[in-house]
Coordinates of C-alpha atoms in Angstrom, one line a residue:
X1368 CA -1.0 21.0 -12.8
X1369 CA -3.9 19.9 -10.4
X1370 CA -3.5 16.2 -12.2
X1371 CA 0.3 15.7 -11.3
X1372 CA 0.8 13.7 -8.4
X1373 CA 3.7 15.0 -6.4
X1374 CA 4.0 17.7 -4.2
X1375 CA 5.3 21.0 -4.8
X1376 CA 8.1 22.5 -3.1
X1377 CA 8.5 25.9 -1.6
X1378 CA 10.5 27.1 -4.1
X1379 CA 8.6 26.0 -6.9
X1380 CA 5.7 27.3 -4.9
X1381 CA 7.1 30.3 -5.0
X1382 CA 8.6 30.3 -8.7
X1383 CA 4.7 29.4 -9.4
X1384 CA 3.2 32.6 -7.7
X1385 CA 6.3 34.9 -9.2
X1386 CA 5.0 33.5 -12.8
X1387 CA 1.4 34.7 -12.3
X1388 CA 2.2 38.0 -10.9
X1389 CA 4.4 38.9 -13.7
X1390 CA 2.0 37.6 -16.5
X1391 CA -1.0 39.1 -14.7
X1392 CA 1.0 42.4 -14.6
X1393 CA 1.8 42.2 -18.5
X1394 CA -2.2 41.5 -19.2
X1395 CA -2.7 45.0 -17.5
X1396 CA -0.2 47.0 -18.9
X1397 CA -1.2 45.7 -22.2
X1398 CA -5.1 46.1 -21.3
X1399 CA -4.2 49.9 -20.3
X1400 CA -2.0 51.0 -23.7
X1401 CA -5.1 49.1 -25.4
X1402 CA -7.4 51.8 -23.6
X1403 CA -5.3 54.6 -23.8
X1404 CA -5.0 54.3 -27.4
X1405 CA -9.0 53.7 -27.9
X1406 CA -9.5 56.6 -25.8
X1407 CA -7.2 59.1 -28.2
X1408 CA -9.3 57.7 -31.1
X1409 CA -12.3 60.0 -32.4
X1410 CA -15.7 57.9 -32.2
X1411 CA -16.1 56.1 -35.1
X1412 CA -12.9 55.6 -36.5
X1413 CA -12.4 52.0 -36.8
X1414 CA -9.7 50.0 -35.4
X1415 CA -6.3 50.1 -36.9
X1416 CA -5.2 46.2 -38.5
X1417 CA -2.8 44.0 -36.9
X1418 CA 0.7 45.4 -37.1
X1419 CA 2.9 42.7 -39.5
X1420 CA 5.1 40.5 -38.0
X1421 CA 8.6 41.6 -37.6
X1422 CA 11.0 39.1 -39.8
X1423 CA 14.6 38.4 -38.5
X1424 CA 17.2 36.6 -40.5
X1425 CA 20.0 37.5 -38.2
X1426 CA 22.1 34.1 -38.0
X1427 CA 22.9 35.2 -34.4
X1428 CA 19.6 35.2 -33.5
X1429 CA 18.8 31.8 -34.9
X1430 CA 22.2 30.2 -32.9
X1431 CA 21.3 31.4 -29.7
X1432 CA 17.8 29.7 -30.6
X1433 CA 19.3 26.4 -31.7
X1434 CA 21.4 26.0 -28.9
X1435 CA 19.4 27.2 -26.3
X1436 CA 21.4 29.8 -24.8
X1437 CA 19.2 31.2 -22.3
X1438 CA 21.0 33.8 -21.8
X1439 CA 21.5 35.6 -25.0
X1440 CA 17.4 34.3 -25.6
X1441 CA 17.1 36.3 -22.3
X1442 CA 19.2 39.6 -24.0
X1443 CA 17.3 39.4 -27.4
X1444 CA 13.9 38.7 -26.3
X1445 CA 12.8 40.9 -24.1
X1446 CA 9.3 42.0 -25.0
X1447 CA 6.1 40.8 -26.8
X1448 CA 7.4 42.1 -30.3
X1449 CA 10.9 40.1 -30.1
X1450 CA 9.2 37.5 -28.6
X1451 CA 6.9 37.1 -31.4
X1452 CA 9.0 37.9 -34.4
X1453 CA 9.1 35.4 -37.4
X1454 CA 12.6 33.7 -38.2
X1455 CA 13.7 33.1 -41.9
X1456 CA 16.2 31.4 -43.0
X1457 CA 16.7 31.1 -46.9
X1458 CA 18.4 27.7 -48.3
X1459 CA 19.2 26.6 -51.6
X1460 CA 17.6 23.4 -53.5
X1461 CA 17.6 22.0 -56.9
X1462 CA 14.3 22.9 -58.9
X1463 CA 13.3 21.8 -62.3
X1464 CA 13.2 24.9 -64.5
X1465 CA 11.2 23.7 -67.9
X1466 CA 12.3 26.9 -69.7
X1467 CA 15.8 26.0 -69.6
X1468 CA 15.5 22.4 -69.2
X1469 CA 17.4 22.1 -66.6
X1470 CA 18.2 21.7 -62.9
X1471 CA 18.3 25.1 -61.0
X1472 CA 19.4 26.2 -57.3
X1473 CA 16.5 28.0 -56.5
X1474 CA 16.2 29.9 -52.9
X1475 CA 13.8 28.4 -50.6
X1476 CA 12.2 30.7 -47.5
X1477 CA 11.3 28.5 -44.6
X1478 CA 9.5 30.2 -41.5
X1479 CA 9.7 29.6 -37.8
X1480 CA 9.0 30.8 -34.5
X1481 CA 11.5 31.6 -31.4
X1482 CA 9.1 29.3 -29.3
X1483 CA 9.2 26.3 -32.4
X1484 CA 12.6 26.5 -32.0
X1485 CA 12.9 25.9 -28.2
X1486 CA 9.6 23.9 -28.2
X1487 CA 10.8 21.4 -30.8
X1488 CA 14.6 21.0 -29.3
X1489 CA 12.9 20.4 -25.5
X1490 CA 14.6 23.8 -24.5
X1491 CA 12.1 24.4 -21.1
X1492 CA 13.8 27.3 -19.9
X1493 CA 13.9 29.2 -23.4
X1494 CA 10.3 28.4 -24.2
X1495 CA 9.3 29.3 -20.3
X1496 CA 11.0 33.4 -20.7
X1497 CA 10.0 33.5 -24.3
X1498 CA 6.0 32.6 -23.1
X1499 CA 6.7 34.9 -20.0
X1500 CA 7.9 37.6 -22.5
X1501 CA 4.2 37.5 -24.6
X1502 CA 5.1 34.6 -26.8
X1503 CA 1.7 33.5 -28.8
X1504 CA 1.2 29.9 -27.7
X1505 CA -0.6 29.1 -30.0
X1506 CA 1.0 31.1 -33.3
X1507 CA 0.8 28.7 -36.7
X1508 CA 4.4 30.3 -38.4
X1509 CA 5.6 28.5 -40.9
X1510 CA 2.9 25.7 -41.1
X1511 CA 3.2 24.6 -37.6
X1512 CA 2.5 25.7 -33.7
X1513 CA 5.0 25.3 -31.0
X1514 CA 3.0 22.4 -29.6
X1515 CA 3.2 20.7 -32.9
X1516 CA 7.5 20.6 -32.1
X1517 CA 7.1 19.1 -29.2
X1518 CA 5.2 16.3 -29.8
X1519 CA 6.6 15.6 -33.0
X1520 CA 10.3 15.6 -31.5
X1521 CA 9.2 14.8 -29.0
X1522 CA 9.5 16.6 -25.7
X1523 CA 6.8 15.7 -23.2
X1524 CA 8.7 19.0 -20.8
X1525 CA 8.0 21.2 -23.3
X1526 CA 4.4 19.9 -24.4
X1527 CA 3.6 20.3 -20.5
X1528 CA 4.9 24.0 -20.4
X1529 CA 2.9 25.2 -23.5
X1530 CA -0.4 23.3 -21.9
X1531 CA -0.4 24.7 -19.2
X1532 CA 0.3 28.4 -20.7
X1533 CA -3.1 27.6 -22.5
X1534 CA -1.9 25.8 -25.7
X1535 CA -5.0 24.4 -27.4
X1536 CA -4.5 20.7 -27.4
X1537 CA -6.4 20.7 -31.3
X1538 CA -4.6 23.4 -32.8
X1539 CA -4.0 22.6 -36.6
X1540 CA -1.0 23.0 -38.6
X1541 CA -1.1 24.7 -42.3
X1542 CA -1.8 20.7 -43.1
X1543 CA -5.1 20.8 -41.2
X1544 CA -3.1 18.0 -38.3
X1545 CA -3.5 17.9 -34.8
X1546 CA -0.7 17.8 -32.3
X1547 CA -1.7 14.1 -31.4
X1548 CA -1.7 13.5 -34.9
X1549 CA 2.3 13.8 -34.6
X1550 CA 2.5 11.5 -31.8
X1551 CA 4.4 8.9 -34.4
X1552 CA 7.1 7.7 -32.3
X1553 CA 7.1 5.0 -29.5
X1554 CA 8.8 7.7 -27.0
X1555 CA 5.6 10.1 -27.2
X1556 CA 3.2 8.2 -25.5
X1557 CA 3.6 10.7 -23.1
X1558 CA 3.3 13.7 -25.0
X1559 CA -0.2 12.0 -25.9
X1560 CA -1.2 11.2 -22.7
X1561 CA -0.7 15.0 -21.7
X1562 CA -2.6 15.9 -25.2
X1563 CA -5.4 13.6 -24.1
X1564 CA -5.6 15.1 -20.3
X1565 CA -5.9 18.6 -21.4
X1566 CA -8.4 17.7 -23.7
X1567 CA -7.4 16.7 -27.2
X1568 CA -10.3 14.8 -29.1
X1569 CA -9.0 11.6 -29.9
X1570 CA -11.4 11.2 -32.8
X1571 CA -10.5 14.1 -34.7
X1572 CA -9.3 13.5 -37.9
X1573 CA -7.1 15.3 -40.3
X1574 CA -8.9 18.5 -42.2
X1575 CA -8.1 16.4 -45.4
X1576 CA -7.9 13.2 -45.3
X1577 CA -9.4 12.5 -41.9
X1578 CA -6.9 10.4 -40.6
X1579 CA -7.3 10.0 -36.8
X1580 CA -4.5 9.6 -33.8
X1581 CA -5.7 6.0 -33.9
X1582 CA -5.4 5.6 -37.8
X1583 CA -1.5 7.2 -37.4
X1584 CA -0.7 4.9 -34.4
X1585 CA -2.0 1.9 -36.0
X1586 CA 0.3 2.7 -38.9
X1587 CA 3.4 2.6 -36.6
X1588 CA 2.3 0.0 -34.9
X1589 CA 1.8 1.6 -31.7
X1590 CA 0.6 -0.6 -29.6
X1591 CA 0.9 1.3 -26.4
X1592 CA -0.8 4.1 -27.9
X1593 CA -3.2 2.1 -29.8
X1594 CA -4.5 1.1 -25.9
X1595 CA -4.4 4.7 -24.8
X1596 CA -6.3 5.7 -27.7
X1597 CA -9.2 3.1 -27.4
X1598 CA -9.3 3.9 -23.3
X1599 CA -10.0 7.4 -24.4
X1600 CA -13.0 6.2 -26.5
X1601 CA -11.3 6.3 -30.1
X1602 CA -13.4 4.9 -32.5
X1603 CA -11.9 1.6 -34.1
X1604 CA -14.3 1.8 -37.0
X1605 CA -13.6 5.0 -38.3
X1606 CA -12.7 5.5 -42.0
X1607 CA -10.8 7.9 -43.9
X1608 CA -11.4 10.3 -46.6
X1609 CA -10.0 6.8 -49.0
X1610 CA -12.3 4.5 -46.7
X1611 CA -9.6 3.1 -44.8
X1612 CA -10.0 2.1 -40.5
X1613 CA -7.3 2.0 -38.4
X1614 CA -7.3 -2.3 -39.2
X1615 CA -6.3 -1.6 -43.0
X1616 CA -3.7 1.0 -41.9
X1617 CA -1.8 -1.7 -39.4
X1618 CA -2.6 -4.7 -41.7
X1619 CA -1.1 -2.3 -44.8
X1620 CA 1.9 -1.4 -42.8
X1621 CA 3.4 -4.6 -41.9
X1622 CA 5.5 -5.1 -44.4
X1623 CA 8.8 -5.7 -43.0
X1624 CA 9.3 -9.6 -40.8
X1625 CA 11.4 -8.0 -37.9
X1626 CA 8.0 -5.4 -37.6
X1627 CA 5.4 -8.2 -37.5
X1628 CA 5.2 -9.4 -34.1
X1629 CA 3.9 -5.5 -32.7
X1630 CA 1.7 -5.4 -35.8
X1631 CA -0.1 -8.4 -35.4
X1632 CA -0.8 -7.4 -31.3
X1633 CA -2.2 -3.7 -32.8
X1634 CA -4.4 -5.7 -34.8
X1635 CA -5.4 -7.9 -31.7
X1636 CA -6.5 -4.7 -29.9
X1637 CA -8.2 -3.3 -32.9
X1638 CA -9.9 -6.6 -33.0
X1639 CA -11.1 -6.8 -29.5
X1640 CA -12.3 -3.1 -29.2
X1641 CA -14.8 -4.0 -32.4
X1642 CA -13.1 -3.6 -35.8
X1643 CA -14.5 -4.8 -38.8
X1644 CA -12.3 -7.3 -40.1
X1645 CA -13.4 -7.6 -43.7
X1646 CA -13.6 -3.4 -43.9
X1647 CA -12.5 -3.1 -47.5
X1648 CA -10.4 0.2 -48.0
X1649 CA -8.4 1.8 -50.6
X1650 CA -8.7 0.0 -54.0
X1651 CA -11.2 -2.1 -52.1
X1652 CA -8.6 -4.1 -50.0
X1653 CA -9.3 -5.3 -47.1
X1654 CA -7.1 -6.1 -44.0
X1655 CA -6.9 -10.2 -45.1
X1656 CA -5.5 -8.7 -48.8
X1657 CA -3.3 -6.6 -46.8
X1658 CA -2.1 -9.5 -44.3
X1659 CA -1.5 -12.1 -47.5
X1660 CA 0.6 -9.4 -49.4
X1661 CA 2.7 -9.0 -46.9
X1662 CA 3.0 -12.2 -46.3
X1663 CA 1.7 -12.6 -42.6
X1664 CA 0.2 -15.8 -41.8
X1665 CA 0.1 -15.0 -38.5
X1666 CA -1.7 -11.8 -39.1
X1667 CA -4.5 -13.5 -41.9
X1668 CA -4.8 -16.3 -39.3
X1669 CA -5.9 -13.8 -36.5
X1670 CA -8.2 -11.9 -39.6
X1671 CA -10.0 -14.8 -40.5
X1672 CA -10.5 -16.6 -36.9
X1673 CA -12.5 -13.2 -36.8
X1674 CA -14.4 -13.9 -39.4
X1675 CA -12.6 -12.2 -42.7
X1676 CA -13.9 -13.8 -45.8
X1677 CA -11.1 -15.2 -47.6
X1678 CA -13.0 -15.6 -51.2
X1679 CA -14.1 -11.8 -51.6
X1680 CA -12.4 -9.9 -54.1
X1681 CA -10.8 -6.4 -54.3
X1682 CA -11.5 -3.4 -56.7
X1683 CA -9.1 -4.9 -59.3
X1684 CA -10.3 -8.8 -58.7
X1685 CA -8.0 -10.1 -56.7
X1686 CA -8.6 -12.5 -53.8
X1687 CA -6.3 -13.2 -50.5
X1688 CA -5.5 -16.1 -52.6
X1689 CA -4.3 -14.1 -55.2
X1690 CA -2.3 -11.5 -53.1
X1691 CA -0.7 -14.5 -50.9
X1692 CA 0.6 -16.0 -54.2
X1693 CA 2.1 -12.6 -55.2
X1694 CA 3.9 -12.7 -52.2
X1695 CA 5.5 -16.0 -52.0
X1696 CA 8.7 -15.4 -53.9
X1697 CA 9.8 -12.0 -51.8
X1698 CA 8.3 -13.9 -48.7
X1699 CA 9.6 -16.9 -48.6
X1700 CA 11.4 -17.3 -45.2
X1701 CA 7.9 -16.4 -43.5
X1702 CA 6.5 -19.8 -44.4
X1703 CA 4.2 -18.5 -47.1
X1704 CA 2.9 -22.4 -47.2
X1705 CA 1.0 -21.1 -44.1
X1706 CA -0.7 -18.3 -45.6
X1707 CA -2.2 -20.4 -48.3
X1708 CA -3.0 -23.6 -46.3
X1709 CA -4.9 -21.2 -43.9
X1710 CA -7.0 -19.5 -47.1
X1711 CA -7.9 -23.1 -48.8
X1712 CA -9.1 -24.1 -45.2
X1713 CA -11.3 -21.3 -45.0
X1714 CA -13.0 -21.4 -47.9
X1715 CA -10.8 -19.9 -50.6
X1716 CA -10.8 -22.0 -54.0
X1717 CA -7.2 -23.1 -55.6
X1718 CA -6.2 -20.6 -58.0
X1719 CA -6.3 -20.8 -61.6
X1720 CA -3.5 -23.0 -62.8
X1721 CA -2.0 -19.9 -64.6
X1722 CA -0.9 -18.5 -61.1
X1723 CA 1.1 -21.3 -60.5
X1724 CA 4.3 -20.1 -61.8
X1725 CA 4.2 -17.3 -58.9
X1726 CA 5.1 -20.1 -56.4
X1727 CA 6.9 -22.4 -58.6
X1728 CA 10.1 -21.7 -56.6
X1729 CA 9.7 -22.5 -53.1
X1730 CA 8.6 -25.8 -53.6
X1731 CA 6.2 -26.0 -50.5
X1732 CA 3.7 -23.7 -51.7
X1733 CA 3.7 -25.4 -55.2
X1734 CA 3.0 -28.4 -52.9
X1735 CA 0.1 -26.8 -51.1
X1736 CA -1.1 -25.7 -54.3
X1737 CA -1.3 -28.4 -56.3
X1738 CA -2.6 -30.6 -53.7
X1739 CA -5.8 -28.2 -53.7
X1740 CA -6.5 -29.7 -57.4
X1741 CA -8.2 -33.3 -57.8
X1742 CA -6.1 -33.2 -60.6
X1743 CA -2.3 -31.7 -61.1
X1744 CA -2.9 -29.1 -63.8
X1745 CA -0.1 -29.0 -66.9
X1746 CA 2.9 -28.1 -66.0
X1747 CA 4.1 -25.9 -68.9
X1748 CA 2.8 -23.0 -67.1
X1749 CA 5.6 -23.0 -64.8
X1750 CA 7.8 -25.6 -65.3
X1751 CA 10.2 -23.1 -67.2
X1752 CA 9.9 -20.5 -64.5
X1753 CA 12.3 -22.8 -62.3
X1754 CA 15.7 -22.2 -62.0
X1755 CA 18.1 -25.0 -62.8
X1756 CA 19.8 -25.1 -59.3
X1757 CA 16.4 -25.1 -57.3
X1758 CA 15.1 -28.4 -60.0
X1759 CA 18.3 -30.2 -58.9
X1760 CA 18.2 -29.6 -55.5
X1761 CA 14.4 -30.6 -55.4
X1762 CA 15.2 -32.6 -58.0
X1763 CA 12.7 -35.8 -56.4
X1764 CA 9.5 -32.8 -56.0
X1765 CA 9.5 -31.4 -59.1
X1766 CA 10.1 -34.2 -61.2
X1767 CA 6.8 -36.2 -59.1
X1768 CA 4.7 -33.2 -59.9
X1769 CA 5.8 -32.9 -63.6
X1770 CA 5.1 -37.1 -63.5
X1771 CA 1.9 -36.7 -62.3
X1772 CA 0.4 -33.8 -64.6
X1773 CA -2.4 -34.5 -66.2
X1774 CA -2.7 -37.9 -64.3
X1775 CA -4.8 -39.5 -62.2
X1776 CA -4.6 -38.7 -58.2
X1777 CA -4.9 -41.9 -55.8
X1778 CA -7.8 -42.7 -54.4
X1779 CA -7.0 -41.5 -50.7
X1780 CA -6.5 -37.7 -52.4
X1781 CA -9.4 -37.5 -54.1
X1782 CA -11.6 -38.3 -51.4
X1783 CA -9.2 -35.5 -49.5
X1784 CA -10.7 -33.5 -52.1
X1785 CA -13.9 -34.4 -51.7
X1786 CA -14.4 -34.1 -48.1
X1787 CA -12.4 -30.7 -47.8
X1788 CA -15.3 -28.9 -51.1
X1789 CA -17.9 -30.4 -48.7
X1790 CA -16.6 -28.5 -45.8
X1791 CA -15.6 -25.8 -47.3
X1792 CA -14.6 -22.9 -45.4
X1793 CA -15.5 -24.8 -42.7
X1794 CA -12.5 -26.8 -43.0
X1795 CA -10.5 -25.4 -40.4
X1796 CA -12.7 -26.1 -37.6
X1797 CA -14.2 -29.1 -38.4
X1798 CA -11.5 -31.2 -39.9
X1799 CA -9.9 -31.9 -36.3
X1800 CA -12.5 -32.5 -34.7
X1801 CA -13.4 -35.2 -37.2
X1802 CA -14.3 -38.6 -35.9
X1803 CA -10.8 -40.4 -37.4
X1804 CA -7.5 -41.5 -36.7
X1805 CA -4.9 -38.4 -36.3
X1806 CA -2.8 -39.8 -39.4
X1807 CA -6.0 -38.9 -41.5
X1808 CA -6.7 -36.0 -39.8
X1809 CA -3.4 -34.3 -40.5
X1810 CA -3.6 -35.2 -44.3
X1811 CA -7.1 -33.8 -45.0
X1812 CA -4.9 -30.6 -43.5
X1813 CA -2.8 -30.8 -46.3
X1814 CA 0.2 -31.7 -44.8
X1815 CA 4.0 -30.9 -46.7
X1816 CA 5.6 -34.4 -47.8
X1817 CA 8.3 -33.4 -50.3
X1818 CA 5.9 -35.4 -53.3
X1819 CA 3.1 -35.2 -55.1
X1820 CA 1.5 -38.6 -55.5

């Protein structure tokens, strides 16, 4: 409490001192009955085991819990045995029995805590008698601690309470996570601001797969807690179990257009604070695979101003190129055109004629595409592939690419050709700056006109 900023009152003052009296005074009683019973104990005789847990499945109980009636909590809890006894509740779900080949409702135990309950429905006052009453802070039931619940829900009120009754900010769940590990929603930046302040590592990763806070934030595309992260010296570079960084998670992740925009400024401060961009992860991809398949020029375009290589393939073979053409058909209101202009300009060679047909319909890819060629390949490849409506209306496109197949490009386009395999991936820098009229310029950038000629 010595890092909040505003006063205290003098009735909070005194609230405060009431607290520590009354859990100081428990610590002694429970020191003496500890003593008492060691000193009635013949030397030697070694200490009894821990009593088991008391289970209640008393739907009473639970209610009071779940609606956080303080007072009935205040009439059933009223020691350190109630306060810590485990709560059942048994539910019925459809399993697979293979004997009978069938479905079957089988009964399924879950466990909890009195202090999961209040911790994870932001019940302060609950969770504050149930801790005053010799609640275990820090007690994994049922897979998960009471900190868990409140930064998973989350309540920062709650999260604050069980800090500063000593909750260890690194406590794992059954699943080997970390309460910052849980901090998935935008809403719980505070909750991992007050994980970070009473010391939660920011670099620890998951007891399996070593994911870290970062890796789960850029995931979300938390940008805000991306920041806090790196401020607290996360580690941008740091891979997973599977290889991945916290770059292939956000570039992997942005999958949906209406998501892009916070994705692509993760990415930015990924970028900034040192991440590799061409980090290949699972299945070797690496973020610029990741950007193309999801069809996010703006993303690749970041990746490869960075330095991504757009020609390097991943575990099965496939370049940006190839991923970007994949994506064209379910991407085709985000200006795949983009995507594929950006790769040719940095480097990436057209792809084989055979891939053709997977932007056949949306005409200014095939545009793009063949335009990469210093010849239009055959069109039999995808020709077929369009559908009768799109031919008619780009009924003047297709029929000057299917007239041009095989034939002979103009002059003017083959030394487009020319002059862009000379560059190379240095094509996007050095093509504007060229020493020509902007007219030429802008058609050694490949430029959409509606026609191949």
């Amino acid at each position: 409490m010595a890092h909040e900023s505003f006063a205290f009152s003098p009735s909070a003052l005194r609230s405060l001192r009431l607290q520590r009296e009354l859990l100081e005074r428990d610590e002694r009683r429970r020191a003496l009955a500890r003593g008492s019973a060691e000193r009635r104990l013949p030397p030697g005789t070694p200490p009894s085991p821990p009593r088991r847990r008391q289970v209640c499945r008393d739907p009473a109980v639970h209610n009071a819990l779940y609606a956080g009636d303080l007072r009935r909590v205040q009439s059933i809890f009223r020691d350190e045995a109630t306060a810590n006894v485990v709560l059942e509740t048994v539910s019925e779900e459809l399993v697979w029995s293979p004997e009978q080949g069938l479905w079957v409702l089988s009964p399924r135990r879950q466990h909890t805590s009195a202090l999961r309950i209040a911790a994870a429905r932001g019940y302060e006052d609950c969770a504050r008698h149930l801790l005053l009453r010799g609640a275990a802070v820090d007690a994994v039931v049922g897979g998960r601690a009471p900190l868990h619940d409140s930064a998973a829900a989350p309540h920062p009120n709650c999260a604050r309470l069980l800090l500063a009754f000593g909750a260890d900010p690194n406590v794992l769940s059954a699943d080997g996570s970390a309460p910052l590990h849980l901090c998935t929603a935008p809403h719980s930046l505070r909750c991992a601001e007050l994980l970070l302040a009473h010391g939660a590592q920011v670099n620890l990763g998951t007891r399996d797969r070593q994911v870290t806070a970062l890796h789960v934030a850029a995931r979300q595309g938390l940008v805000a807690h991306v920041e806090l992260y790196l401020h607290h010296g996360a580690d941008p570079s740091v891979r997973t179990h599977q290889g991945e960084t916290p770059l292939n998670a956000a570039a992997a992740a942005a999958e949906r257009p209406e998501d892009s925009e916070r994705f692509l400024r993760v990415a930015e401060r990924l970028l900034e604070a040192g991440a590799e961009p061409g980090a290949a992860g699972r299945k070797g991809h690496t973020p610029l695979h990741n950007a193309c398949a999801n069809g996010h020029p703006a993303m690749a375009r970041l990746l490869l101003r960075h330095g991504a290589d757009a020609t390097v393939p991943n575990g099965a073979g496939d370049t940006p190129m190839d991923c970007a053409l994949r994506a064209v058909r379910e991407y085709r209101q985000q200006r795949p055109e983009e995507t594929l202009t950006l790769l040719l300009d940095h480097g990436a060679l057209p792809a084989h004629p055979k891939m053709l047909r997977l932007c056949c319909q949306h005409p200014p890819a095939l545009e793009v595409m063949l335009n990469a060629y210093d010849r239009v390949p055959p069109t039999e490849g995808w020709v077929e592939a369009v559908p009768p409506e799109l031919w008619e209306e780009h009924q003047e496109f297709y029929a000057s690419a299917v007239r041009m197949a095989g034939q002979p490009r103009r002059l003017q386009h083959l030394a487009r050709v020319a002059i862009r395999r000379h560059l190379g991936a240095r094509c996007c820098a050095a093509v504007p700056r060229l020493a020509l009229p902007p007219p030429l310029r802008r058609y050694l950038q490949l430029p959409i006109e509606g026609l191949i000629s």
